[in-house]
Amino acid sequence: MTKNDMKKGIATKHGVSQVEAERWIDAVFDEFTEGLKEDGRVSIYNVLTAELKDTKPRSGEINGKPYATPAGKRIKTKYSPNFEDKVLGE
């Protein structure tokens, strides 16, 4: 599913224009992004939890050539068992 597919589905199901549906989608993801940046965690009940996690610096060799990866951050996501059941049909 693409953002365009989602926009069309919301517009059809909720009787709004596609422009309005796109505003809703953008607003949700803007809040999601802001929540991760400010709080480091976003939890949507019965769907998922996303958290910012620190990563350690790493180094090693690939094909005999050394490499180094600096410390940073990543987004860790965990899906709700209820959501997984809905998606996977179990």
Short mmCIF file of N, CA and C in Angstrom, two decimals:
data_model
loop_
_atom_site.label_atom_id
_atom_site.label_comp_id
_atom_site.label_asym_id
_atom_site.label_seq_id
_atom_site.Cartn_x
_atom_site.Cartn_y
_atom_site.Cartn_z
N MET A 1 0.85 -1.17 0.00
CA MET A 1 0.00 0.00 0.00
C MET A 1 0.90 1.23 0.00
N THR A 2 0.57 2.17 -0.82
CA THR A 2 1.29 3.44 -0.88
C THR A 2 0.49 4.51 -0.16
N LYS A 3 1.12 5.65 0.04
CA LYS A 3 0.41 6.77 0.66
C LYS A 3 -0.78 7.17 -0.20
N ASN A 4 -0.64 7.11 -1.51
CA ASN A 4 -1.72 7.45 -2.42
C ASN A 4 -2.91 6.49 -2.26
N ASP A 5 -2.62 5.19 -2.13
CA ASP A 5 -3.67 4.19 -1.89
C ASP A 5 -4.39 4.48 -0.58
N MET A 6 -3.61 4.80 0.46
CA MET A 6 -4.19 5.10 1.77
C MET A 6 -5.08 6.34 1.68
N LYS A 7 -4.61 7.35 0.99
CA LYS A 7 -5.35 8.60 0.83
C LYS A 7 -6.70 8.33 0.15
N LYS A 8 -6.68 7.54 -0.91
CA LYS A 8 -7.91 7.22 -1.63
C LYS A 8 -8.87 6.43 -0.74
N GLY A 9 -8.34 5.47 0.01
CA GLY A 9 -9.18 4.66 0.89
C GLY A 9 -9.84 5.48 1.98
N ILE A 10 -9.08 6.36 2.60
CA ILE A 10 -9.63 7.22 3.65
C ILE A 10 -10.69 8.15 3.07
N ALA A 11 -10.39 8.73 1.92
CA ALA A 11 -11.34 9.65 1.28
C ALA A 11 -12.65 8.94 0.99
N THR A 12 -12.58 7.75 0.46
CA THR A 12 -13.78 6.99 0.11
C THR A 12 -14.57 6.55 1.35
N LYS A 13 -13.87 5.98 2.31
CA LYS A 13 -14.53 5.44 3.51
C LYS A 13 -15.11 6.52 4.42
N HIS A 14 -14.52 7.71 4.40
CA HIS A 14 -14.95 8.74 5.34
C HIS A 14 -15.61 9.94 4.67
N GLY A 15 -15.81 9.85 3.36
CA GLY A 15 -16.54 10.88 2.64
C GLY A 15 -15.87 12.25 2.66
N VAL A 16 -14.54 12.26 2.56
CA VAL A 16 -13.79 13.52 2.50
C VAL A 16 -13.01 13.55 1.19
N SER A 17 -12.49 14.72 0.86
CA SER A 17 -11.68 14.83 -0.35
C SER A 17 -10.33 14.15 -0.13
N GLN A 18 -9.67 13.82 -1.23
CA GLN A 18 -8.34 13.22 -1.12
C GLN A 18 -7.34 14.21 -0.54
N VAL A 19 -7.55 15.49 -0.79
CA VAL A 19 -6.68 16.52 -0.22
C VAL A 19 -6.81 16.50 1.31
N GLU A 20 -8.04 16.44 1.80
CA GLU A 20 -8.27 16.40 3.25
C GLU A 20 -7.71 15.11 3.84
N ALA A 21 -7.90 14.00 3.16
CA ALA A 21 -7.37 12.72 3.64
C ALA A 21 -5.84 12.78 3.74
N GLU A 22 -5.21 13.40 2.76
CA GLU A 22 -3.75 13.52 2.80
C GLU A 22 -3.31 14.40 3.97
N ARG A 23 -4.06 15.43 4.28
CA ARG A 23 -3.75 16.27 5.46
C ARG A 23 -3.80 15.44 6.74
N TRP A 24 -4.78 14.56 6.85
CA TRP A 24 -4.90 13.70 8.03
C TRP A 24 -3.69 12.78 8.14
N ILE A 25 -3.34 12.15 7.03
CA ILE A 25 -2.19 11.24 7.03
C ILE A 25 -0.92 11.98 7.42
N ASP A 26 -0.70 13.14 6.80
CA ASP A 26 0.49 13.94 7.11
C ASP A 26 0.51 14.36 8.58
N ALA A 27 -0.65 14.73 9.11
CA ALA A 27 -0.73 15.15 10.51
C ALA A 27 -0.36 14.00 11.44
N VAL A 28 -0.83 12.80 11.17
CA VAL A 28 -0.52 11.63 12.01
C VAL A 28 0.98 11.38 12.00
N PHE A 29 1.60 11.36 10.82
CA PHE A 29 3.02 11.07 10.75
C PHE A 29 3.88 12.22 11.27
N ASP A 30 3.41 13.45 11.16
CA ASP A 30 4.12 14.58 11.76
C ASP A 30 4.14 14.44 13.28
N GLU A 31 3.02 14.08 13.87
CA GLU A 31 2.94 13.89 15.32
C GLU A 31 3.80 12.71 15.76
N PHE A 32 3.79 11.64 14.98
CA PHE A 32 4.59 10.45 15.27
C PHE A 32 6.08 10.84 15.29
N THR A 33 6.50 11.57 14.27
CA THR A 33 7.90 12.00 14.17
C THR A 33 8.27 12.93 15.32
N GLU A 34 7.40 13.87 15.62
CA GLU A 34 7.65 14.82 16.71
C GLU A 34 7.75 14.09 18.05
N GLY A 35 6.87 13.12 18.24
CA GLY A 35 6.90 12.33 19.48
C GLY A 35 8.21 11.58 19.66
N LEU A 36 8.71 10.98 18.59
CA LEU A 36 9.99 10.28 18.68
C LEU A 36 11.12 11.24 18.96
N LYS A 37 11.12 12.39 18.29
CA LYS A 37 12.19 13.36 18.49
C LYS A 37 12.17 13.93 19.91
N GLU A 38 10.99 14.26 20.42
CA GLU A 38 10.89 14.91 21.74
C GLU A 38 10.94 13.94 22.90
N ASP A 39 10.22 12.83 22.80
CA ASP A 39 10.10 11.91 23.93
C ASP A 39 10.93 10.64 23.76
N GLY A 40 11.37 10.35 22.54
CA GLY A 40 12.13 9.14 22.30
C GLY A 40 11.27 7.89 22.24
N ARG A 41 9.96 8.06 22.32
CA ARG A 41 9.06 6.90 22.33
C ARG A 41 7.67 7.32 21.88
N VAL A 42 7.05 6.47 21.06
CA VAL A 42 5.66 6.65 20.65
C VAL A 42 4.97 5.30 20.80
N SER A 43 3.84 5.29 21.47
CA SER A 43 3.08 4.06 21.65
C SER A 43 1.66 4.28 21.16
N ILE A 44 1.24 3.45 20.23
CA ILE A 44 -0.13 3.49 19.71
C ILE A 44 -0.77 2.18 20.15
N TYR A 45 -1.69 2.29 21.10
CA TYR A 45 -2.31 1.12 21.72
C TYR A 45 -2.85 0.15 20.67
N ASN A 46 -2.54 -1.11 20.85
CA ASN A 46 -2.97 -2.22 19.99
C ASN A 46 -2.42 -2.14 18.57
N VAL A 47 -1.38 -1.31 18.36
CA VAL A 47 -0.75 -1.26 17.04
C VAL A 47 0.76 -1.45 17.18
N LEU A 48 1.46 -0.45 17.72
CA LEU A 48 2.91 -0.57 17.83
C LEU A 48 3.48 0.39 18.86
N THR A 49 4.73 0.11 19.22
CA THR A 49 5.53 1.01 20.02
C THR A 49 6.83 1.22 19.27
N ALA A 50 7.24 2.48 19.15
CA ALA A 50 8.51 2.82 18.51
C ALA A 50 9.36 3.58 19.50
N GLU A 51 10.66 3.24 19.57
CA GLU A 51 11.57 3.89 20.50
C GLU A 51 12.88 4.21 19.81
N LEU A 52 13.48 5.34 20.20
CA LEU A 52 14.83 5.65 19.75
C LEU A 52 15.81 4.92 20.65
N LYS A 53 16.75 4.24 20.05
CA LYS A 53 17.77 3.52 20.80
C LYS A 53 19.15 3.98 20.36
N ASP A 54 20.06 4.12 21.32
CA ASP A 54 21.44 4.46 21.00
C ASP A 54 22.15 3.23 20.45
N THR A 55 23.05 3.44 19.49
CA THR A 55 23.87 2.36 18.97
C THR A 55 25.32 2.64 19.34
N LYS A 56 26.07 1.60 19.56
CA LYS A 56 27.47 1.72 19.93
C LYS A 56 28.32 1.86 18.66
N PRO A 57 29.48 2.47 18.78
CA PRO A 57 30.37 2.50 17.63
C PRO A 57 30.88 1.09 17.34
N ARG A 58 31.09 0.81 16.07
CA ARG A 58 31.55 -0.52 15.68
C ARG A 58 32.70 -0.38 14.69
N SER A 59 33.53 -1.40 14.64
CA SER A 59 34.59 -1.45 13.66
C SER A 59 34.85 -2.90 13.30
N GLY A 60 35.49 -3.10 12.20
CA GLY A 60 35.77 -4.45 11.76
C GLY A 60 36.41 -4.43 10.40
N GLU A 61 36.32 -5.55 9.71
CA GLU A 61 36.88 -5.66 8.37
C GLU A 61 35.86 -6.28 7.43
N ILE A 62 35.84 -5.76 6.22
CA ILE A 62 35.05 -6.34 5.14
C ILE A 62 36.00 -6.54 3.97
N ASN A 63 36.15 -7.79 3.54
CA ASN A 63 37.07 -8.13 2.45
C ASN A 63 38.47 -7.59 2.73
N GLY A 64 38.90 -7.70 3.97
CA GLY A 64 40.24 -7.28 4.34
C GLY A 64 40.43 -5.79 4.53
N LYS A 65 39.38 -5.01 4.33
CA LYS A 65 39.48 -3.56 4.48
C LYS A 65 38.80 -3.14 5.78
N PRO A 66 39.49 -2.36 6.60
CA PRO A 66 38.88 -1.93 7.87
C PRO A 66 37.76 -0.92 7.63
N TYR A 67 36.80 -0.95 8.52
CA TYR A 67 35.72 0.05 8.49
C TYR A 67 35.40 0.44 9.93
N ALA A 68 34.80 1.61 10.06
CA ALA A 68 34.37 2.08 11.38
C ALA A 68 33.00 2.73 11.22
N THR A 69 32.09 2.38 12.11
CA THR A 69 30.76 2.98 12.14
C THR A 69 30.64 3.74 13.46
N PRO A 70 30.36 5.03 13.39
CA PRO A 70 30.26 5.80 14.64
C PRO A 70 28.99 5.45 15.42
N ALA A 71 28.98 5.85 16.69
CA ALA A 71 27.78 5.67 17.51
C ALA A 71 26.66 6.51 16.91
N GLY A 72 25.44 6.08 17.12
CA GLY A 72 24.32 6.82 16.56
C GLY A 72 23.01 6.41 17.22
N LYS A 73 21.95 6.52 16.49
CA LYS A 73 20.63 6.14 16.98
C LYS A 73 19.91 5.33 15.91
N ARG A 74 18.96 4.53 16.35
CA ARG A 74 18.10 3.79 15.44
C ARG A 74 16.70 3.77 16.02
N ILE A 75 15.73 3.46 15.19
CA ILE A 75 14.35 3.36 15.66
C ILE A 75 14.01 1.88 15.81
N LYS A 76 13.64 1.50 17.01
CA LYS A 76 13.24 0.12 17.30
C LYS A 76 11.72 0.08 17.33
N THR A 77 11.12 -0.84 16.59
CA THR A 77 9.66 -0.96 16.60
C THR A 77 9.25 -2.33 17.14
N LYS A 78 8.17 -2.33 17.86
CA LYS A 78 7.59 -3.57 18.38
C LYS A 78 6.09 -3.51 18.12
N TYR A 79 5.58 -4.52 17.44
CA TYR A 79 4.17 -4.54 17.09
C TYR A 79 3.36 -5.25 18.17
N SER A 80 2.15 -4.78 18.39
CA SER A 80 1.25 -5.38 19.36
C SER A 80 0.84 -6.77 18.88
N PRO A 81 0.73 -7.73 19.80
CA PRO A 81 0.25 -9.05 19.41
C PRO A 81 -1.13 -9.00 18.74
N ASN A 82 -2.01 -8.10 19.22
CA ASN A 82 -3.34 -7.96 18.61
C ASN A 82 -3.23 -7.51 17.16
N PHE A 83 -2.32 -6.59 16.89
CA PHE A 83 -2.12 -6.09 15.53
C PHE A 83 -1.56 -7.18 14.64
N GLU A 84 -0.59 -7.94 15.16
CA GLU A 84 -0.02 -9.03 14.39
C GLU A 84 -1.09 -10.07 14.07
N ASP A 85 -1.96 -10.38 15.03
CA ASP A 85 -3.04 -11.33 14.78
C ASP A 85 -3.98 -10.84 13.69
N LYS A 86 -4.30 -9.55 13.69
CA LYS A 86 -5.18 -9.00 12.66
C LYS A 86 -4.53 -9.09 11.29
N VAL A 87 -3.26 -8.76 11.22
CA VAL A 87 -2.56 -8.76 9.94
C VAL A 87 -2.30 -10.18 9.43
N LEU A 88 -1.86 -11.05 10.32
CA LEU A 88 -1.49 -12.40 9.93
C LEU A 88 -2.69 -13.35 9.92
N GLY A 89 -3.81 -12.92 10.45
CA GLY A 89 -5.02 -13.74 10.44
C GLY A 89 -5.00 -14.93 11.34
N GLU A 90 -4.27 -14.84 12.42
CA GLU A 90 -4.19 -15.99 13.35
C GLU A 90 -5.11 -15.77 14.53
#
